[in-house]
């Protein structure tokens, strides 16, 4: 009876090993499918947003197109938000995630971050022009709208004392701000800059505070997908060396970042 159980157990282990070995990795799946599926933002102007036809465009969709071109496959873009982008990746709903994700240690336990990191951003607040705010300390006790999944919500609340009400995505907190349901909108500085380029916002709102908590952004694949990780790392190096990110900042009228320029210069010099 003991021998039978041992044989059965060994058979099960062998089956698990064979099944694992037989599982095609994501890169193979992409090539067989003929399509790369990338999770991007669709509510984050100028990095991922919808044009009048409904198509998703922006700096990050352009990077996704670069990846598809390198792999020789078609591109499918799937809209994600901060609260579900890592979940979509781990569930296999997307192959790759390029969605304004800040690089944090706890996130590296959930997804595989691609290096070198491709971008960097800071945290800021969108406020009405008549809001009596000249420093971050002036936000103490004020109600700010925030986006669910943003790592800095808790940190800003603890450090500067505002009350933060979280919403999915960016459209809901923006609507709440317009309806005066909150004092300001705490979010990525790059997003606020893009929003202030819109006629609906630039006249009555502004961003008077200096950015804080500058954090690089990360593109990610599912943990263990080493083949796709390797392809992405090679492509990242090419982007840095060619100045692709700097070029896309200019194309999409994104204010030039020191990070993009610095990484380009470093890659060019080979340091």
Coordinates of C-alpha atoms in Angstrom, one line a residue:
X1 CA 0.0 0.0 0.0
X2 CA 2.9 2.4 0.9
X3 CA 4.7 1.5 -2.3
X4 CA 1.6 2.1 -4.4
X5 CA 1.1 5.6 -2.8
X6 CA 4.8 6.4 -3.4
X7 CA 4.5 5.4 -7.1
X8 CA 1.3 7.4 -7.4
X9 CA 3.0 10.4 -5.8
X10 CA 6.0 10.2 -8.1
X11 CA 3.7 9.9 -11.1
X12 CA 1.9 13.1 -10.0
X13 CA 5.1 15.0 -9.6
X14 CA 6.3 13.8 -13.0
X15 CA 3.0 15.0 -14.5
X16 CA 3.3 18.4 -12.9
X17 CA 6.9 18.8 -14.2
X18 CA 5.9 17.7 -17.7
X19 CA 2.9 20.0 -17.7
X20 CA 5.0 23.0 -16.5
X21 CA 7.7 22.3 -19.1
X22 CA 5.0 22.0 -21.8
X23 CA 3.4 25.3 -21.0
X24 CA 4.3 27.8 -23.7
X25 CA 5.7 31.1 -22.4
X26 CA 4.0 34.4 -23.2
X27 CA 6.5 35.2 -25.9
X28 CA 5.7 32.0 -27.7
X29 CA 2.0 32.7 -27.2
X30 CA 2.3 36.2 -28.8
X31 CA 4.1 34.8 -31.8
X32 CA 1.6 32.0 -32.3
X33 CA -1.3 34.4 -31.9
X34 CA 0.2 37.0 -34.1
X35 CA -0.9 39.8 -31.7
X36 CA 0.7 41.5 -28.8
X37 CA -1.8 42.5 -26.1
X38 CA -0.7 45.5 -24.1
X39 CA -2.4 47.1 -21.1
X40 CA -2.4 50.9 -21.3
X41 CA -4.2 53.8 -19.8
X42 CA -7.1 55.3 -21.7
X43 CA -7.8 58.2 -19.4
X44 CA -4.3 59.7 -19.0
X45 CA -3.6 62.4 -21.5
X46 CA -0.9 62.6 -23.0
X47 CA 0.3 59.1 -22.1
X48 CA -2.7 57.0 -23.0
X49 CA -6.1 58.5 -24.0
X50 CA -8.8 58.2 -26.6
X51 CA -9.0 60.3 -29.8
X52 CA -12.3 61.5 -31.2
X53 CA -12.7 58.1 -33.0
X54 CA -12.3 56.2 -29.7
X55 CA -8.9 54.8 -30.5
X56 CA -6.3 54.8 -27.7
X57 CA -3.3 57.0 -28.5
X58 CA -0.5 58.6 -26.6
X59 CA 3.2 58.2 -25.6
X60 CA 2.7 54.8 -24.1
X61 CA 0.6 53.3 -26.9
X62 CA 3.5 54.4 -29.2
X63 CA 5.9 52.5 -27.1
X64 CA 3.6 49.5 -27.3
X65 CA 3.6 49.8 -31.1
X66 CA 7.4 49.7 -31.0
X67 CA 7.3 46.4 -29.1
X68 CA 4.8 44.9 -31.6
X69 CA 7.0 46.0 -34.5
X70 CA 10.1 44.4 -32.9
X71 CA 8.2 41.1 -32.5
X72 CA 6.7 41.3 -36.0
X73 CA 3.1 41.0 -34.7
X74 CA -0.1 43.1 -34.6
X75 CA -0.9 45.3 -31.6
X76 CA -4.0 45.1 -29.4
X77 CA -4.4 47.8 -26.7
X78 CA -6.5 47.0 -23.6
X79 CA -7.5 49.9 -21.3
X80 CA -6.4 49.5 -17.7
X81 CA -6.5 51.6 -14.5
X82 CA -4.2 51.7 -11.5
X83 CA -6.4 49.4 -9.5
X84 CA -6.4 46.5 -12.0
X85 CA -3.3 46.8 -14.2
X86 CA -1.2 44.2 -12.3
X87 CA -4.2 41.9 -11.9
X88 CA -4.8 42.0 -15.6
X89 CA -1.2 41.1 -16.2
X90 CA -1.1 38.2 -13.8
X91 CA -4.5 36.9 -15.1
X92 CA -3.1 36.7 -18.6
X93 CA -5.6 39.4 -19.9
X94 CA -2.6 41.3 -21.2
X95 CA 0.9 40.2 -22.2
X96 CA 2.7 43.5 -21.2
X97 CA 1.8 46.5 -19.1
X98 CA 2.8 50.0 -20.1
X99 CA 0.5 52.1 -17.9
X100 CA 2.2 54.9 -15.9
X101 CA 3.1 52.5 -13.0
X102 CA 5.5 53.8 -10.4
X103 CA 8.3 51.4 -9.4
X104 CA 7.8 50.4 -5.8
X105 CA 9.4 47.4 -3.9
X106 CA 6.0 45.8 -3.1
X107 CA 5.0 45.9 -6.8
X108 CA 8.2 44.0 -7.7
X109 CA 6.9 41.1 -5.7
X110 CA 3.8 40.9 -7.9
X111 CA 5.1 41.7 -11.4
X112 CA 8.5 41.6 -13.2
X113 CA 9.8 45.1 -13.7
X114 CA 11.8 45.9 -16.9
X115 CA 15.0 47.7 -16.5
X116 CA 16.3 50.3 -17.2
X117 CA 13.2 52.1 -16.1
X118 CA 11.8 54.1 -18.9
X119 CA 10.3 57.2 -17.3
X120 CA 9.9 59.2 -14.1
X121 CA 7.3 61.4 -12.6
X122 CA 6.4 63.4 -9.4
X123 CA 3.2 63.8 -7.4
X124 CA 1.2 67.0 -7.4
X125 CA -2.3 68.5 -6.9
X126 CA -4.7 70.1 -9.4
X127 CA -6.4 73.0 -7.7
X128 CA -8.8 75.8 -8.5
X129 CA -7.0 79.1 -9.1
X130 CA -8.8 80.7 -6.1
X131 CA -7.7 78.0 -3.7
X132 CA -5.7 79.5 -0.8
X133 CA -2.8 77.1 -1.2
X134 CA 0.9 78.2 -1.4
X135 CA 2.5 75.1 0.2
X136 CA 1.8 71.4 0.8
X137 CA 1.2 72.2 4.5
X138 CA -1.8 74.3 3.4
X139 CA -3.6 71.1 2.4
X140 CA -3.9 69.9 6.0
X141 CA -7.6 69.0 6.8
X142 CA -8.7 69.5 3.2
X143 CA -10.5 66.8 1.3
X144 CA -8.6 65.7 -1.8
X145 CA -9.8 63.4 -4.5
X146 CA -7.4 60.6 -5.4
X147 CA -7.1 57.6 -7.7
X148 CA -7.4 54.1 -6.2
X149 CA -4.1 52.2 -6.4
X150 CA -1.9 55.3 -6.4
X151 CA 0.9 54.4 -3.9
X152 CA 1.3 58.0 -2.6
X153 CA -2.3 58.5 -1.3
X154 CA -1.4 57.2 2.1
X155 CA 2.0 58.8 2.2
X156 CA 0.7 62.3 1.4
X157 CA -2.2 61.9 3.9
X158 CA 0.3 61.0 6.6
X159 CA 2.9 63.6 5.8
X160 CA 0.7 66.6 5.0
X161 CA -2.7 65.8 6.6
X162 CA -5.3 66.0 3.9
X163 CA -8.3 63.6 3.8
X164 CA -8.2 61.6 0.6
X165 CA -11.2 60.1 -1.1
X166 CA -10.3 57.5 -3.7
X167 CA -12.0 56.8 -7.0
X168 CA -11.3 54.3 -9.8
X169 CA -9.5 55.9 -12.8
X170 CA -9.1 59.6 -13.3
X171 CA -12.5 60.7 -14.7
X172 CA -14.5 60.2 -11.5
X173 CA -12.1 62.3 -9.3
X174 CA -12.0 65.0 -12.0
X175 CA -15.8 65.2 -12.0
X176 CA -15.9 65.3 -8.2
X177 CA -13.4 68.2 -8.3
X178 CA -15.6 70.1 -10.8
X179 CA -18.7 69.4 -8.7
X180 CA -16.8 70.9 -5.7
X181 CA -17.0 67.5 -3.9
X182 CA -13.3 67.8 -3.1
X183 CA -10.8 70.6 -2.7
X184 CA -8.2 69.3 -5.2
X185 CA -7.1 66.3 -7.2
X186 CA -4.0 64.5 -6.0
X187 CA -2.4 62.6 -8.9
X188 CA 0.7 62.3 -11.1
X189 CA 2.2 65.6 -12.2
X190 CA 2.5 64.6 -15.8
X191 CA -1.3 63.9 -15.9
X192 CA -2.1 67.3 -14.4
X193 CA 0.2 69.0 -16.9
X194 CA -1.7 67.3 -19.7
X195 CA -5.1 68.2 -18.2
X196 CA -4.1 71.9 -17.9
X197 CA -3.5 71.9 -21.7
X198 CA -7.3 71.3 -22.1
X199 CA -9.4 74.4 -22.5
X200 CA -11.9 73.0 -20.0
X201 CA -9.3 73.2 -17.2
X202 CA -6.6 75.7 -18.0
X203 CA -8.7 78.8 -17.3
X204 CA -10.1 77.9 -13.8
X205 CA -7.5 75.5 -12.5
X206 CA -3.7 75.4 -11.9
X207 CA -0.8 73.4 -10.3
X208 CA 0.9 75.9 -8.0
X209 CA 2.9 73.5 -5.8
X210 CA 6.3 71.9 -6.5
X211 CA 6.2 68.2 -7.4
X212 CA 7.1 65.8 -4.6
X213 CA 8.0 62.1 -4.3
X214 CA 9.6 61.7 -7.7
X215 CA 9.5 58.1 -8.6
X216 CA 10.5 56.3 -11.8
X217 CA 7.9 54.5 -13.8
X218 CA 8.1 50.8 -14.8
X219 CA 7.0 48.6 -17.7
X220 CA 6.2 45.1 -16.5
X221 CA 5.6 41.5 -17.6
X222 CA 4.3 38.6 -15.6
X223 CA 6.8 37.1 -13.0
X224 CA 8.8 34.3 -14.6
X225 CA 8.4 35.4 -18.2
X226 CA 12.1 35.6 -18.7
X227 CA 12.0 35.5 -22.5
X228 CA 9.7 38.5 -22.9
X229 CA 11.6 40.2 -20.1
X230 CA 14.9 39.8 -22.1
X231 CA 13.3 41.2 -25.3
X232 CA 12.0 44.2 -23.4
X233 CA 15.3 44.9 -21.7
X234 CA 17.0 45.0 -25.1
X235 CA 14.3 47.3 -26.4
X236 CA 14.6 49.6 -23.4
X237 CA 18.3 50.0 -24.0
X238 CA 17.6 50.9 -27.7
X239 CA 15.0 53.5 -26.5
X240 CA 17.5 55.1 -24.2
X241 CA 20.3 55.1 -26.7
X242 CA 18.3 56.5 -29.6
X243 CA 16.5 59.1 -27.4
X244 CA 13.1 57.6 -28.3
X245 CA 11.5 58.8 -25.0
X246 CA 12.8 62.3 -25.6
X247 CA 11.4 62.1 -29.1
X248 CA 8.0 61.0 -27.9
X249 CA 7.9 63.8 -25.3
X250 CA 8.3 66.3 -28.2
X251 CA 5.7 64.5 -30.3
X252 CA 3.0 64.6 -27.6
X253 CA 4.0 68.0 -26.2
X254 CA 4.9 66.5 -22.8
X255 CA 7.1 68.9 -20.9
X256 CA 10.6 67.5 -21.2
X257 CA 11.9 65.6 -18.1
X258 CA 15.4 65.6 -16.8
X259 CA 15.1 61.9 -16.3
X260 CA 14.5 61.1 -20.0
X261 CA 17.3 63.4 -21.1
X262 CA 19.7 62.1 -18.5
X263 CA 19.0 58.4 -19.4
X264 CA 19.5 59.2 -23.1
X265 CA 22.9 60.9 -22.4
X266 CA 24.0 58.0 -20.2
X267 CA 23.1 55.4 -22.8
X268 CA 24.8 57.3 -25.6
X269 CA 28.0 57.6 -23.6
X270 CA 27.9 53.9 -22.7
X271 CA 28.2 54.7 -19.0

